[in-house]
């Protein structure tokens, strides 16, 4: 009994001792992303968002390309040679200067990998003193936008082993890695030699917390100063908390219905327009996303200047029109209320995945709404890789996906992939439109805003008319911070969370 | 003793081969393309997965015959090499070290906490079988055993993190963060061990030697300590081996809930991402945990119960 008592006292004492929170000088951050490996193509975004590593150029919150490691750049008259001049006072965390040679070597590695550089028409990457010189096979005005992508972070030579594999992240940002306990914890420390000055907060601790509800609890209990990607269900509750600030930004991510336009169900434009008219976007956004402003009346949200067009006919619900269109396409109601044509029932599989927790409930809502116009959609929730797999083997009928249009800050990059010949994993399927391909190609070749505007308008118009994929909802990013800190800003492009500008509120 | 250790080693070897083979076969017969899943696991749902999958297939040699791939794994296992994670690229053994350490700590804390709660309640319930404490103990045991660990964990989070603000709802690194997940598991464990203890204390309390100790005029505390505890502890210790199942199963759920980076958490991710070496490694670690717990329990009962030693 005495041993028990001693044991109990020891446990009680050690628990009590550890109940006092650690000294409050560390900025505690929680986010959903786990750090699976440190290859920039895989998890570079963690290190770019937390300002450990930097790219040559970056994007501001309006999506404009602004200097980062390179403070100026130019392109030759024929549009084939780009020159990025590195700033003189940039240093890696191991004390070495960021030279043209080191930057070019890091980018060459990114070019050989799975990142976005492989998708740009790049001939080669070389260095010339303090310049990084990128030669192209054809003019490509979106190149700087591609260099914002996290897979192109510039790492010091000491990051790589002899085989060229990344073994540690030695970047050039305001924070350096103090310790990394994959997959969940990353401790950062002010690096001391950043060209942009000294961050106000010396230490940052990032914790990967997969469950959104748990992140909300951590913010409410004051365990974290900052939590990213809050679920719509928690946002209202967090907003009501006097100790917390919630900031929300619309991000260039749209949830769309990817349709197989080669299948007998969706090969006519009337059928696709009917599906769109059957969808109750207002209801879905109000109930599931708790924000009716997210109803996607066109592909791109209003925040995307130049891409959201005031001239197109907005996509709205109109059940009668949906029924008319389906009748015009030759579909007649069968005995059980499901439409039929040439002896074939209008019954399709709606495939989605749960990487985004809101997709399965939206799919279920769509199932009920399509049933009202006589379409049977069987919902199947799988792994995110099933969408590309079923695209490749041609068996996909309908998929509900979440598509990001700022993989590079210029949506042209994504449009080139998604609506090019043969479509793409996350874009069109069985839909070939020569006009949009030429419009997007022209957009990729020019950076003159005046020349781009009509082309952008036309691209949006074609997609709105033809509906190769049907916009359902836009998305927003909510971040919550404790009033202990100030200077928190939400970056709609999720390129950089601006931790170096955050300070303790007095 | 030597025979005992040899038998346990043999058991561990068998567990390793069976678990490894089972994982391998099960992961292979699951629908879907492994290269696609690995690519999605590596590069996330926004990437060009089909292109990445082509590179993954080449890099990992997923097109080779299955038998060759399995024999290679077995050969490596004999050299104590568990291979590399297909997603992160780092050695499985290295990842397991971190995760297993975290899980063992969690499981051990949960067990220690449950032994502080369960047997103590069981002791007082058993000494006065049918009394008020006994009835309360029974009600508590039924409730805590019936609530699934993830619901219990959420409830504890709501009370201790949100309402009271005493403990962090997630994270790892210090005892503060360990407390809630450990308590979640411990309450479920204690629910059972308190009843086992109660029954065995009640049985001991009815035994003639216990009554004789009281007739001798020994104070109650001495009676319980000298004649009650050790005898009553034997079934409780044997029962811990059975609880290991609940513990390992609970670790998977509780770790995912509390963002606690242990074996269970890793296993869930590895299954989703088709990271076969990681699945084999984590399942192996769990299987061996059973063997080790069973061995420790055997040794403990041996030490507690002199009758077993005479038989051996």
Short mmCIF file of N, CA, C and O in Angstrom, two decimals, chain A residues 11 44 53 68 109 119 128 134 171 253 285 351 407-408 427 451 491:
data_model
loop_
_atom_site.label_atom_id
_atom_site.label_comp_id
_atom_site.label_asym_id
_atom_site.label_seq_id
_atom_site.Cartn_x
_atom_site.Cartn_y
_atom_site.Cartn_z
N UNK A 11 3.43 10.46 -9.37
CA UNK A 11 2.68 10.75 -10.61
C UNK A 11 1.96 12.08 -10.48
O UNK A 11 2.06 12.95 -11.35
N UNK A 44 7.29 20.83 -49.84
CA UNK A 44 7.88 22.16 -49.93
C UNK A 44 6.97 23.24 -49.39
O UNK A 44 7.43 24.25 -48.84
N UNK A 53 12.12 28.32 -46.31
CA UNK A 53 12.78 28.35 -47.60
C UNK A 53 12.05 29.34 -48.51
O UNK A 53 10.87 29.62 -48.32
N UNK A 68 11.44 37.91 -54.48
CA UNK A 68 11.77 37.17 -53.26
C UNK A 68 13.30 37.06 -53.25
O UNK A 68 13.94 38.06 -53.01
N UNK A 109 17.50 20.51 -60.06
CA UNK A 109 17.00 19.33 -59.37
C UNK A 109 15.47 19.31 -59.40
O UNK A 109 14.85 18.27 -59.62
N UNK A 119 6.51 20.95 -66.21
CA UNK A 119 5.39 21.24 -67.10
C UNK A 119 5.60 22.51 -67.93
O UNK A 119 4.79 22.84 -68.79
N UNK A 128 24.88 32.59 -64.20
CA UNK A 128 25.79 33.54 -64.83
C UNK A 128 26.06 34.60 -63.78
O UNK A 128 25.29 35.54 -63.64
N UNK A 134 17.27 31.09 -67.41
CA UNK A 134 16.40 29.97 -67.81
C UNK A 134 16.06 30.13 -69.29
O UNK A 134 15.50 31.14 -69.71
N UNK A 171 17.44 26.46 -45.90
CA UNK A 171 16.88 27.47 -46.78
C UNK A 171 17.50 28.83 -46.53
O UNK A 171 18.61 28.93 -46.00
N UNK A 253 -9.99 28.06 -55.24
CA UNK A 253 -10.22 26.63 -55.25
C UNK A 253 -11.72 26.44 -55.48
O UNK A 253 -12.52 27.03 -54.77
N UNK A 285 -24.28 25.47 -50.17
CA UNK A 285 -23.32 26.35 -49.50
C UNK A 285 -23.85 26.83 -48.16
O UNK A 285 -23.10 26.99 -47.21
N UNK A 351 -18.31 9.62 -58.17
CA UNK A 351 -17.13 9.26 -57.38
C UNK A 351 -16.58 10.50 -56.68
O UNK A 351 -16.46 11.56 -57.28
N UNK A 407 -2.24 26.69 -58.27
CA UNK A 407 -1.07 25.81 -58.10
C UNK A 407 0.14 26.64 -58.51
O UNK A 407 1.17 26.65 -57.85
N UNK A 408 -0.01 27.39 -59.61
CA UNK A 408 0.88 28.53 -59.87
C UNK A 408 -0.07 29.73 -59.86
O UNK A 408 -1.23 29.58 -60.24
N UNK A 427 -9.28 17.75 -64.83
CA UNK A 427 -9.94 18.68 -65.73
C UNK A 427 -10.97 17.97 -66.59
O UNK A 427 -11.65 17.05 -66.13
N UNK A 451 -3.86 42.83 -73.74
CA UNK A 451 -4.08 41.75 -74.71
C UNK A 451 -4.74 40.56 -74.04
O UNK A 451 -5.47 39.80 -74.69
N UNK A 491 -3.38 34.55 -46.39
CA UNK A 491 -2.91 34.61 -47.77
C UNK A 491 -3.79 33.72 -48.63
O UNK A 491 -3.73 32.50 -48.52
#
